[in-house]
Amino acid sequence: MSKKKGLSAEEKRTRMMEIFFETKDVFQLKDMEKIAPKEKGITAMSVKEVLQSLVDDGMVDCERIGTSNYYWAFPSKALHARKRKLEILESQLSEGSQKHANLQKNIDKAKIGREQTVKQI
């Protein structure tokens, strides 16, 4: 008999996101607890924990309607989130490059008129 290795937390998160992206549907927790073990091999015991971590990270939306919580995530939202993150990182990179250039100019200006001194022992 071989021991079956469980999925890592990141693999569970990825597989759960696949459920949302493939079906493009809205689910309740009990629906996810039925679907995830069958389709993606995520244990029913960990579905709630994984789903909550995705909600906390803003990858899955959750809304309480009446007495029920509904969960959904659409591919377009994930795409827009990635685009925004990319734009932020690109602007930070350009700001960093600009600061680097300015500092390099200041170093070059500071070197003008200075001579290397020789230490005497």
mmCIF file of N, CA, C and O in Angstrom, residues 53-88:
data_model
loop_
_atom_site.group_PDB
_atom_site.id
_atom_site.type_symbol
_atom_site.label_atom_id
_atom_site.label_comp_id
_atom_site.label_asym_id
_atom_site.label_seq_id
_atom_site.Cartn_x
_atom_site.Cartn_y
_atom_site.Cartn_z
ATOM 1 N N SER A 53 -9.493 31.570 3.225
ATOM 2 C CA SER A 53 -8.201 32.197 2.908
ATOM 3 C C SER A 53 -8.276 32.932 1.567
ATOM 4 O O SER A 53 -7.685 33.997 1.412
ATOM 5 N N LEU A 54 -9.025 32.384 0.610
ATOM 6 C CA LEU A 54 -9.198 33.056 -0.684
ATOM 7 C C LEU A 54 -10.016 34.345 -0.524
ATOM 8 O O LEU A 54 -9.727 35.352 -1.164
ATOM 9 N N VAL A 55 -11.021 34.311 0.336
ATOM 10 C CA VAL A 55 -11.829 35.507 0.601
ATOM 11 C C VAL A 55 -10.965 36.566 1.276
ATOM 12 O O VAL A 55 -11.002 37.744 0.907
ATOM 13 N N ASP A 56 -10.142 36.145 2.254
ATOM 14 C CA ASP A 56 -9.277 37.085 2.975
ATOM 15 C C ASP A 56 -8.274 37.761 2.044
ATOM 16 O O ASP A 56 -7.919 38.920 2.234
ATOM 17 N N ASP A 57 -7.813 37.036 1.024
ATOM 18 C CA ASP A 57 -6.852 37.586 0.069
ATOM 19 C C ASP A 57 -7.512 38.371 -1.052
ATOM 20 O O ASP A 57 -6.835 38.891 -1.932
ATOM 21 N N GLY A 58 -8.841 38.423 -1.061
ATOM 22 C CA GLY A 58 -9.565 39.195 -2.067
ATOM 23 C C GLY A 58 -9.679 38.498 -3.412
ATOM 24 O O GLY A 58 -10.044 39.127 -4.406
ATOM 25 N N MET A 59 -9.386 37.211 -3.462
ATOM 26 C CA MET A 59 -9.467 36.483 -4.729
ATOM 27 C C MET A 59 -10.877 35.962 -4.982
ATOM 28 O O MET A 59 -11.271 35.725 -6.119
ATOM 29 N N VAL A 60 -11.635 35.757 -3.909
ATOM 30 C CA VAL A 60 -13.020 35.295 -4.001
ATOM 31 C C VAL A 60 -13.877 36.304 -3.257
ATOM 32 O O VAL A 60 -13.510 36.770 -2.180
ATOM 33 N N ASP A 61 -15.022 36.638 -3.836
ATOM 34 C CA ASP A 61 -15.948 37.559 -3.192
ATOM 35 C C ASP A 61 -16.959 36.775 -2.373
ATOM 36 O O ASP A 61 -17.351 35.666 -2.746
ATOM 37 N N CYS A 62 -17.373 37.354 -1.268
ATOM 38 C CA CYS A 62 -18.341 36.710 -0.382
ATOM 39 C C CYS A 62 -19.384 37.746 -0.003
ATOM 40 O O CYS A 62 -19.044 38.882 0.324
ATOM 41 N N GLU A 63 -20.637 37.353 -0.046
ATOM 42 C CA GLU A 63 -21.714 38.265 0.327
ATOM 43 C C GLU A 63 -22.744 37.489 1.133
ATOM 44 O O GLU A 63 -23.109 36.370 0.774
ATOM 45 N N ARG A 64 -23.168 38.088 2.220
ATOM 46 C CA ARG A 64 -24.205 37.461 3.038
ATOM 47 C C ARG A 64 -25.562 37.968 2.561
ATOM 48 O O ARG A 64 -25.830 39.166 2.588
ATOM 49 N N ILE A 65 -26.388 37.044 2.141
ATOM 50 C CA ILE A 65 -27.738 37.390 1.691
ATOM 51 C C ILE A 65 -28.701 36.580 2.550
ATOM 52 O O ILE A 65 -28.714 35.350 2.477
ATOM 53 N N GLY A 66 -29.464 37.276 3.354
ATOM 54 C CA GLY A 66 -30.343 36.583 4.295
ATOM 55 C C GLY A 66 -29.507 35.855 5.328
ATOM 56 O O GLY A 66 -28.698 36.461 6.016
ATOM 57 N N THR A 67 -29.687 34.554 5.405
ATOM 58 C CA THR A 67 -28.920 33.767 6.367
ATOM 59 C C THR A 67 -27.803 32.980 5.690
ATOM 60 O O THR A 67 -27.107 32.214 6.350
ATOM 61 N N SER A 68 -27.622 33.174 4.402
ATOM 62 C CA SER A 68 -26.640 32.384 3.649
ATOM 63 C C SER A 68 -25.487 33.246 3.161
ATOM 64 O O SER A 68 -25.660 34.421 2.849
ATOM 65 N N ASN A 69 -24.313 32.640 3.067
ATOM 66 C CA ASN A 69 -23.140 33.281 2.472
ATOM 67 C C ASN A 69 -22.967 32.734 1.064
ATOM 68 O O ASN A 69 -23.007 31.522 0.861
ATOM 69 N N TYR A 70 -22.767 33.626 0.116
ATOM 70 C CA TYR A 70 -22.553 33.226 -1.272
ATOM 71 C C TYR A 70 -21.143 33.615 -1.686
ATOM 72 O O TYR A 70 -20.668 34.703 -1.357
ATOM 73 N N TYR A 71 -20.482 32.726 -2.415
ATOM 74 C CA TYR A 71 -19.099 32.918 -2.836
ATOM 75 C C TYR A 71 -19.021 32.887 -4.355
ATOM 76 O O TYR A 71 -19.673 32.053 -4.996
ATOM 77 N N TRP A 72 -18.208 33.788 -4.918
ATOM 78 C CA TRP A 72 -18.000 33.787 -6.358
ATOM 79 C C TRP A 72 -16.675 34.426 -6.697
ATOM 80 O O TRP A 72 -16.143 35.229 -5.940
ATOM 81 N N ALA A 73 -16.162 34.048 -7.857
ATOM 82 C CA ALA A 73 -14.946 34.649 -8.404
ATOM 83 C C ALA A 73 -15.013 34.478 -9.912
ATOM 84 O O ALA A 73 -15.243 33.365 -10.395
ATOM 85 N N PHE A 74 -14.841 35.545 -10.633
ATOM 86 C CA PHE A 74 -14.897 35.479 -12.087
ATOM 87 C C PHE A 74 -13.519 35.778 -12.665
ATOM 88 O O PHE A 74 -12.767 36.594 -12.119
ATOM 89 N N PRO A 75 -13.166 35.135 -13.779
ATOM 90 C CA PRO A 75 -11.836 35.330 -14.376
ATOM 91 C C PRO A 75 -11.535 36.785 -14.708
ATOM 92 O O PRO A 75 -10.399 37.225 -14.581
ATOM 93 N N SER A 76 -12.543 37.551 -15.108
ATOM 94 C CA SER A 76 -12.307 38.947 -15.485
ATOM 95 C C SER A 76 -11.820 39.762 -14.288
ATOM 96 O O SER A 76 -10.970 40.631 -14.435
ATOM 97 N N LYS A 77 -12.330 39.479 -13.102
ATOM 98 C CA LYS A 77 -11.885 40.203 -11.906
ATOM 99 C C LYS A 77 -10.424 39.890 -11.613
ATOM 100 O O LYS A 77 -9.644 40.781 -11.277
ATOM 101 N N ALA A 78 -10.055 38.629 -11.754
ATOM 102 C CA ALA A 78 -8.666 38.238 -11.505
ATOM 103 C C ALA A 78 -7.739 38.913 -12.515
ATOM 104 O O ALA A 78 -6.651 39.375 -12.166
ATOM 105 N N LEU A 79 -8.186 39.000 -13.760
ATOM 106 C CA LEU A 79 -7.388 39.647 -14.800
ATOM 107 C C LEU A 79 -7.184 41.132 -14.481
ATOM 108 O O LEU A 79 -6.075 41.643 -14.568
ATOM 109 N N HIS A 80 -8.254 41.806 -14.090
ATOM 110 C CA HIS A 80 -8.150 43.228 -13.747
ATOM 111 C C HIS A 80 -7.257 43.437 -12.531
ATOM 112 O O HIS A 80 -6.488 44.405 -12.489
ATOM 113 N N ALA A 81 -7.347 42.553 -11.549
ATOM 114 C CA ALA A 81 -6.499 42.669 -10.352
ATOM 115 C C ALA A 81 -5.033 42.525 -10.737
ATOM 116 O O ALA A 81 -4.174 43.269 -10.250
ATOM 117 N N ARG A 82 -4.732 41.585 -11.621
ATOM 118 C CA ARG A 82 -3.347 41.396 -12.061
ATOM 119 C C ARG A 82 -2.852 42.594 -12.855
ATOM 120 O O ARG A 82 -1.699 43.014 -12.711
ATOM 121 N N LYS A 83 -3.715 43.161 -13.701
ATOM 122 C CA LYS A 83 -3.326 44.345 -14.475
ATOM 123 C C LYS A 83 -3.019 45.522 -13.556
ATOM 124 O O LYS A 83 -2.040 46.231 -13.758
ATOM 125 N N ARG A 84 -3.879 45.732 -12.541
ATOM 126 C CA ARG A 84 -3.635 46.822 -11.584
ATOM 127 C C ARG A 84 -2.323 46.607 -10.848
ATOM 128 O O ARG A 84 -1.540 47.547 -10.677
ATOM 129 N N LYS A 85 -2.070 45.386 -10.423
ATOM 130 C CA LYS A 85 -0.830 45.080 -9.707
ATOM 131 C C LYS A 85 0.372 45.335 -10.614
ATOM 132 O O LYS A 85 1.380 45.899 -10.186
ATOM 133 N N LEU A 86 0.259 44.936 -11.883
ATOM 134 C CA LEU A 86 1.344 45.145 -12.837
ATOM 135 C C LEU A 86 1.606 46.634 -13.043
ATOM 136 O O LEU A 86 2.761 47.067 -13.064
ATOM 137 N N GLU A 87 0.545 47.424 -13.179
ATOM 138 C CA GLU A 87 0.701 48.870 -13.350
ATOM 139 C C GLU A 87 1.388 49.491 -12.136
ATOM 140 O O GLU A 87 2.271 50.348 -12.279
ATOM 141 N N ILE A 88 0.993 49.076 -10.948
ATOM 142 C CA ILE A 88 1.607 49.604 -9.722
ATOM 143 C C ILE A 88 3.089 49.259 -9.687
ATOM 144 O O ILE A 88 3.931 50.112 -9.393
#
